[in-house]
Tab-separated table of C-alpha atoms in Angstrom:
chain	number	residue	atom	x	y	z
A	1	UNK	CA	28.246	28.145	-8.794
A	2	UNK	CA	26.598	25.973	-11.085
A	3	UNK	CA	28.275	22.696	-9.751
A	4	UNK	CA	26.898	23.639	-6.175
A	5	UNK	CA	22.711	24.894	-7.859
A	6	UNK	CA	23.217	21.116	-9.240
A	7	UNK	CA	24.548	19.351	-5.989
A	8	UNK	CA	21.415	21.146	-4.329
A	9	UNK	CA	18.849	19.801	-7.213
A	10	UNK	CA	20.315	16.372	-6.987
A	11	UNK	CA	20.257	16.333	-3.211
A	12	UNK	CA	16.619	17.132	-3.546
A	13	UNK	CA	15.634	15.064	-6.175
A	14	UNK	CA	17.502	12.461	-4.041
A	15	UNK	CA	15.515	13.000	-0.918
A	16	UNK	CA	12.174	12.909	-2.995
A	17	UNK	CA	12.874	10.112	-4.182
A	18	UNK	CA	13.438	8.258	-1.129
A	19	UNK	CA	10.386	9.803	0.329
A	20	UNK	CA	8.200	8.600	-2.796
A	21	UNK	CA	9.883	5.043	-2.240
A	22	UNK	CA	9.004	5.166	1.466
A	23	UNK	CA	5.429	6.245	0.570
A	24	UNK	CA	4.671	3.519	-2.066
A	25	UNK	CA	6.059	0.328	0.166
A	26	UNK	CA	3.970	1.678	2.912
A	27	UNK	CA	0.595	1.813	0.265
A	28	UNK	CA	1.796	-1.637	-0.924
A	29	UNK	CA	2.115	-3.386	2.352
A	30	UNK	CA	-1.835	-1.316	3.427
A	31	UNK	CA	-3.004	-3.137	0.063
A	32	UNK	CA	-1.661	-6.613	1.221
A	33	UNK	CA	-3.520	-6.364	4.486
A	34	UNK	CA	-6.476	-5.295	2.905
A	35	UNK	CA	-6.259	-8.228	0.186
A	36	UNK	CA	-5.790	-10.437	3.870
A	37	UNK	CA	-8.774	-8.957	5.117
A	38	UNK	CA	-10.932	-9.345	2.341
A	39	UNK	CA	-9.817	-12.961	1.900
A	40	UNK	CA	-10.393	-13.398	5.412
A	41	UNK	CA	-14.051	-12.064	4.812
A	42	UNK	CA	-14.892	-13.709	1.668
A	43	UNK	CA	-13.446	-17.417	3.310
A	44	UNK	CA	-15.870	-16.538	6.483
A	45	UNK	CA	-18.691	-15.829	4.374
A	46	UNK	CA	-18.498	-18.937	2.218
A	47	UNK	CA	-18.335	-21.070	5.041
A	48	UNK	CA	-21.489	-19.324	6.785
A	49	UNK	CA	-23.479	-19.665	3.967
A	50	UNK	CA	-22.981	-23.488	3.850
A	51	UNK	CA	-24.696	-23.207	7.212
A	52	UNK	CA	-28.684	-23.702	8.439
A	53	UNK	CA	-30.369	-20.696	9.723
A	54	UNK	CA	-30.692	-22.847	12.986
A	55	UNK	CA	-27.543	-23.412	13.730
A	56	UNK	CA	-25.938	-21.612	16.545
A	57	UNK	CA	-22.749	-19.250	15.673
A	58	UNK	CA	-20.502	-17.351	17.598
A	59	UNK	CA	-18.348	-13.879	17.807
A	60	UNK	CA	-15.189	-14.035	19.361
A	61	UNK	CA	-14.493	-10.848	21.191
A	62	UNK	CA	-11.116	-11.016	22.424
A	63	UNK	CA	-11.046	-14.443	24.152
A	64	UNK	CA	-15.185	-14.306	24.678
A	65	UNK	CA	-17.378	-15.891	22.427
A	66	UNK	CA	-20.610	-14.405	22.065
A	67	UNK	CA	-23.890	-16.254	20.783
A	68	UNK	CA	-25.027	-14.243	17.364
A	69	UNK	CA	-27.518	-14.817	14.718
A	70	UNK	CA	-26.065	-16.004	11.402
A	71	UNK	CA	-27.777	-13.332	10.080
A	72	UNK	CA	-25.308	-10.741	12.022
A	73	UNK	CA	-22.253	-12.657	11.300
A	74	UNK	CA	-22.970	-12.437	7.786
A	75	UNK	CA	-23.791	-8.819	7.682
A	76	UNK	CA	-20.775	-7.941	9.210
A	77	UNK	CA	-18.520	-9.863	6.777
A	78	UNK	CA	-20.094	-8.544	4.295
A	79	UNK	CA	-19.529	-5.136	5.331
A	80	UNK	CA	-15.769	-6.166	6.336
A	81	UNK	CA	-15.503	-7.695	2.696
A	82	UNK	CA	-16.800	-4.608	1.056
A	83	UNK	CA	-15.102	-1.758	3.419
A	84	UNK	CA	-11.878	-3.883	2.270
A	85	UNK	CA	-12.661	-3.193	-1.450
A	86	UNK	CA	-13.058	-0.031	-1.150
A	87	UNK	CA	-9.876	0.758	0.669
A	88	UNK	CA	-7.797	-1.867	-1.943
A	89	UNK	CA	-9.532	0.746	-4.202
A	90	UNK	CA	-8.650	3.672	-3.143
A	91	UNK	CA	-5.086	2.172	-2.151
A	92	UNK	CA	-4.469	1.250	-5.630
A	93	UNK	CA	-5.308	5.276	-7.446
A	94	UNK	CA	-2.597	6.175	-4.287
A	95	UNK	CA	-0.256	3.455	-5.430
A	96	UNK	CA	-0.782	4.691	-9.339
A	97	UNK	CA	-0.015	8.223	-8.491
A	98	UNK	CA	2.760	7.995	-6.576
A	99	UNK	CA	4.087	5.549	-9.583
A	100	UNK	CA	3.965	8.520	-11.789
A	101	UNK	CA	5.209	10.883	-8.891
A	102	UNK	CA	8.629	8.484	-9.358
A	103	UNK	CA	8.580	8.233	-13.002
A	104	UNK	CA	8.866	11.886	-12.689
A	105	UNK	CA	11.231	11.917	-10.127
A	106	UNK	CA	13.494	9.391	-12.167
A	107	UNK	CA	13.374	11.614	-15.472
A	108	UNK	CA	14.138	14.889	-13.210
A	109	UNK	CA	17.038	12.808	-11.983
A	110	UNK	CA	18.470	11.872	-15.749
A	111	UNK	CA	17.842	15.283	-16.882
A	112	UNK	CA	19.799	16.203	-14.581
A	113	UNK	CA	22.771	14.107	-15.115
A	114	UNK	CA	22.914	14.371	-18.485
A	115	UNK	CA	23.363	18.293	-18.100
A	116	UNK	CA	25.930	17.780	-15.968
A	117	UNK	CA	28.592	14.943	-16.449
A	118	UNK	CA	30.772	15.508	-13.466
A	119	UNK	CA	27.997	15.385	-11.242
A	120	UNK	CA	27.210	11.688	-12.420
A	121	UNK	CA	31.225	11.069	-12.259
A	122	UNK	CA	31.062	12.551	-8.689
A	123	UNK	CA	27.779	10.447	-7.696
A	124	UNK	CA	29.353	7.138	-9.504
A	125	UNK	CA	32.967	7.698	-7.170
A	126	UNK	CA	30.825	7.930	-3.953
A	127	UNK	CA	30.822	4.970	-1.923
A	128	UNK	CA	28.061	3.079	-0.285
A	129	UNK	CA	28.193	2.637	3.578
């Protein structure tokens, strides 16, 4: 009875884990757009900023280019640069909790294993496919 309560914990613990993993590549690969993004922003702004207020700049929508005032341009990278800060932000207290989320997971895990040896000998004997 016990054997079969501790299959059932480690199955869960095992599918919580895998879910946690899942969930922290996904926030990693949202904060390495958003790093993109606000690279992308920052690199646009620099380079706008080096230009005179005269000079005639351009949007691309889809495959149109649009005539804007610098001024525009360089309010919307600016918002683009700090909407990506924000979200790198907020990405990063997800990334932190689900960090502890698996530290807990992982000490649930050994806990488990050390109460019950033949459980680990069972887990170590499986095979990977």
């Amino acid at each position: 009875m016990a054997d079969e309560a501790n299959r059932a914990a480690f199955l869960e613990i095992q599918g919580r884990m895998i879910e946690i993993t899942g969930k922290l590549k996904q926030v990693q690969n949202q904060m390495r757009n958003k790093e993109g993004e606000k690279k992308r922003a920052f690199l646009t702004l620099e380079e706008l900023r080096q230009l005179s207020d005269d000079t005639n700049t351009y949007k691309s929508i889809g495959r149109t280019f649009v005539l804007e005032p610098k001024s525009v341009l360089m309010s919307e990278q600016e918002q683009k640069l700090k909407d990506s800060e924000t979200a790198i932000a907020s990405l990063q207290t997800s990334k932190e909790y689900l960090e502890k989320q698996m530290v807990e997971v992982e000490n649930n895990l050994k806990e488990l294993l050390e109460q019950d040896p033949g459980l680990a000998r069972q887990i170590m004997s499986m095979t990977v496919m």
